[in-house]
CSV table of C-alpha atoms in Angstrom, one decimal:
chain,number,residue,atom,x,y,z
A,25,UNK,CA,98.6,103.6,118.9
A,26,UNK,CA,95.1,103.8,117.3
A,27,UNK,CA,93.3,103.6,120.7
A,28,UNK,CA,95.2,106.7,121.9
A,29,UNK,CA,94.5,108.5,118.7
A,30,UNK,CA,90.8,107.7,118.8
A,31,UNK,CA,90.5,109.6,122.1
A,32,UNK,CA,92.6,112.5,120.9
A,33,UNK,CA,90.5,112.7,117.7
A,34,UNK,CA,87.3,112.6,119.6
A,35,UNK,CA,88.4,115.6,121.7
A,36,UNK,CA,89.0,117.6,118.4
A,37,UNK,CA,85.9,116.4,116.6
A,38,UNK,CA,83.6,117.3,119.5
A,39,UNK,CA,85.1,120.7,120.2
A,40,UNK,CA,82.1,123.0,119.7
A,41,UNK,CA,84.3,126.1,120.0
A,42,UNK,CA,85.7,125.4,116.6
A,43,UNK,CA,84.0,125.5,113.2
A,44,UNK,CA,83.5,122.0,111.6
A,45,UNK,CA,86.1,122.9,108.9
A,46,UNK,CA,88.7,123.7,111.6
A,47,UNK,CA,87.9,120.4,113.4
A,48,UNK,CA,88.5,118.4,110.2
A,49,UNK,CA,91.8,120.2,109.6
A,50,UNK,CA,92.9,119.4,113.1
A,51,UNK,CA,92.0,115.7,112.6
A,52,UNK,CA,94.1,115.7,109.4
A,53,UNK,CA,97.0,117.2,111.2
A,54,UNK,CA,96.7,114.8,114.1
A,55,UNK,CA,96.7,111.7,111.9
A,56,UNK,CA,99.5,112.9,109.6
A,57,UNK,CA,101.7,113.8,112.6
A,58,UNK,CA,101.1,110.6,114.6
A,59,UNK,CA,100.9,107.8,112.1
A,60,UNK,CA,104.2,107.4,110.4
A,61,UNK,CA,102.8,105.8,107.2
A,62,UNK,CA,100.2,108.6,106.7
A,63,UNK,CA,102.1,111.1,104.4
A,64,UNK,CA,99.0,112.9,103.1
A,65,UNK,CA,95.6,113.0,104.9
A,66,UNK,CA,92.6,114.8,103.5
A,67,UNK,CA,88.9,114.8,103.1
A,68,UNK,CA,86.9,115.0,99.8
A,69,UNK,CA,83.2,115.8,99.8
A,70,UNK,CA,80.5,115.5,97.2
A,71,UNK,CA,80.4,118.9,95.4
A,72,UNK,CA,76.7,119.9,95.7
A,73,UNK,CA,74.6,117.9,93.3
A,74,UNK,CA,77.4,117.5,90.8
A,75,UNK,CA,78.9,114.0,90.2
A,76,UNK,CA,82.3,115.1,91.5
A,77,UNK,CA,84.3,115.4,94.7
A,78,UNK,CA,85.7,118.6,96.0
A,79,UNK,CA,88.8,118.8,98.2
A,80,UNK,CA,88.2,119.7,101.8
A,81,UNK,CA,90.7,120.1,104.7
A,82,UNK,CA,94.0,118.2,104.3
A,83,UNK,CA,97.5,117.9,105.7
A,84,UNK,CA,100.5,117.2,103.5
A,85,UNK,CA,101.8,118.5,100.2
A,86,UNK,CA,99.6,120.7,98.1
A,87,UNK,CA,97.6,118.9,95.4
A,88,UNK,CA,96.3,120.0,92.1
A,89,UNK,CA,93.4,117.5,92.5
A,90,UNK,CA,90.9,119.8,94.1
A,91,UNK,CA,88.0,118.4,91.9
A,92,UNK,CA,87.7,114.7,91.1
A,93,UNK,CA,85.0,113.4,88.8
A,94,UNK,CA,83.0,110.3,90.1
A,95,UNK,CA,84.6,107.2,88.8
A,96,UNK,CA,88.1,108.7,88.2
A,97,UNK,CA,91.0,107.6,90.4
A,98,UNK,CA,90.7,105.8,93.7
A,99,UNK,CA,88.6,108.6,95.3
A,100,UNK,CA,86.2,108.8,92.4
A,101,UNK,CA,85.7,105.0,92.4
A,102,UNK,CA,84.9,105.0,96.1
A,103,UNK,CA,82.3,107.8,95.5
A,104,UNK,CA,80.5,105.3,93.3
A,105,UNK,CA,81.2,102.0,95.0
A,106,UNK,CA,80.5,103.1,98.6
A,107,UNK,CA,83.2,100.7,99.6
A,108,UNK,CA,86.6,101.0,101.4
A,109,UNK,CA,89.4,100.9,98.8
A,110,UNK,CA,92.9,99.8,100.0
A,111,UNK,CA,95.6,100.1,97.3
A,112,UNK,CA,98.9,98.4,98.4
A,113,UNK,CA,100.7,99.5,95.2
A,114,UNK,CA,99.4,102.4,93.3
A,115,UNK,CA,101.5,101.6,90.3
A,116,UNK,CA,99.4,98.4,89.8
A,117,UNK,CA,96.2,100.4,89.4
A,118,UNK,CA,95.0,101.4,86.0
A,119,UNK,CA,92.6,104.0,87.2
A,120,UNK,CA,94.9,105.9,89.5
A,121,UNK,CA,95.5,109.7,89.7
A,122,UNK,CA,99.1,110.3,90.8
A,123,UNK,CA,99.3,113.2,93.3
A,124,UNK,CA,103.0,112.7,93.8
A,125,UNK,CA,105.7,110.4,92.5
A,126,UNK,CA,106.6,109.5,96.1
A,127,UNK,CA,103.2,107.9,96.8
A,128,UNK,CA,103.3,104.1,96.9
A,129,UNK,CA,100.0,103.2,98.5
A,130,UNK,CA,96.6,104.7,99.2
A,131,UNK,CA,93.5,104.0,101.4
A,132,UNK,CA,90.1,105.7,100.9
A,133,UNK,CA,87.2,105.2,103.3
A,134,UNK,CA,83.8,106.6,102.5
A,135,UNK,CA,82.0,108.9,104.9
A,136,UNK,CA,78.3,108.3,105.3
A,137,UNK,CA,75.7,110.7,106.8
A,138,UNK,CA,72.2,109.1,107.2
A,139,UNK,CA,73.2,106.3,104.9
A,140,UNK,CA,74.4,108.6,102.1
A,141,UNK,CA,78.0,108.7,100.9
A,142,UNK,CA,78.8,112.4,101.2
A,143,UNK,CA,82.6,112.2,101.1
A,144,UNK,CA,85.6,110.3,102.2
A,145,UNK,CA,88.9,110.4,104.0
A,146,UNK,CA,91.9,109.8,101.7
A,147,UNK,CA,95.3,108.8,102.9
A,148,UNK,CA,98.5,108.5,100.7
A,149,UNK,CA,101.6,106.7,101.9
A,150,UNK,CA,105.1,106.8,100.6
A,151,UNK,CA,105.6,103.4,102.2
A,152,UNK,CA,104.7,100.3,100.0
A,153,UNK,CA,101.7,98.3,101.3
A,154,UNK,CA,101.5,99.9,104.8
A,155,UNK,CA,97.7,99.6,105.4
A,156,UNK,CA,96.2,96.9,107.6
A,157,UNK,CA,92.7,96.1,108.7
A,158,UNK,CA,93.5,98.1,111.8
A,159,UNK,CA,93.9,101.2,109.6
A,160,UNK,CA,90.5,100.5,108.0
A,161,UNK,CA,88.7,100.1,111.3
A,162,UNK,CA,90.4,103.2,112.8
A,163,UNK,CA,89.5,105.4,109.8
A,164,UNK,CA,85.9,104.0,109.8
A,165,UNK,CA,85.7,105.1,113.4
A,166,UNK,CA,87.0,108.6,112.5
A,167,UNK,CA,84.4,108.9,109.7
A,168,UNK,CA,81.6,107.7,112.0
A,169,UNK,CA,82.4,110.3,114.6
A,170,UNK,CA,82.8,113.1,111.9
A,171,UNK,CA,79.4,112.1,110.4
A,172,UNK,CA,77.8,113.1,113.8
A,173,UNK,CA,79.0,116.8,113.4
A,174,UNK,CA,78.1,117.2,109.6
């Protein structure tokens, strides 16, 4: 499934007829629609020179979490650690910001441009422990390709 999605995502990411923001939105929509355990897919980006993340394009339920301070929640921790963060059970995390009571698991993959962590892709799942190493590698691929257009 991920191999097919990689090629579909590449077509969207490299479509020079669309603004970058629109391409990111289409990637969010593609992933949410095609991966059954991706219930919310979005990008957060460093907010200028502030130590916080700002919500970018996303697909899924609306969220109040449009600004996330570095260090807070899973996304805020990834902003500081520069490491992938896979959470099989969000209820077991002390430093977790609940977006919805239906969310059971989360995966956050940092997005690097020229070695700098400038944002991340964040995926919430209503399925307990759904993420595998295959998800991690796939999302790293997506971020690497997106980094080329930012």
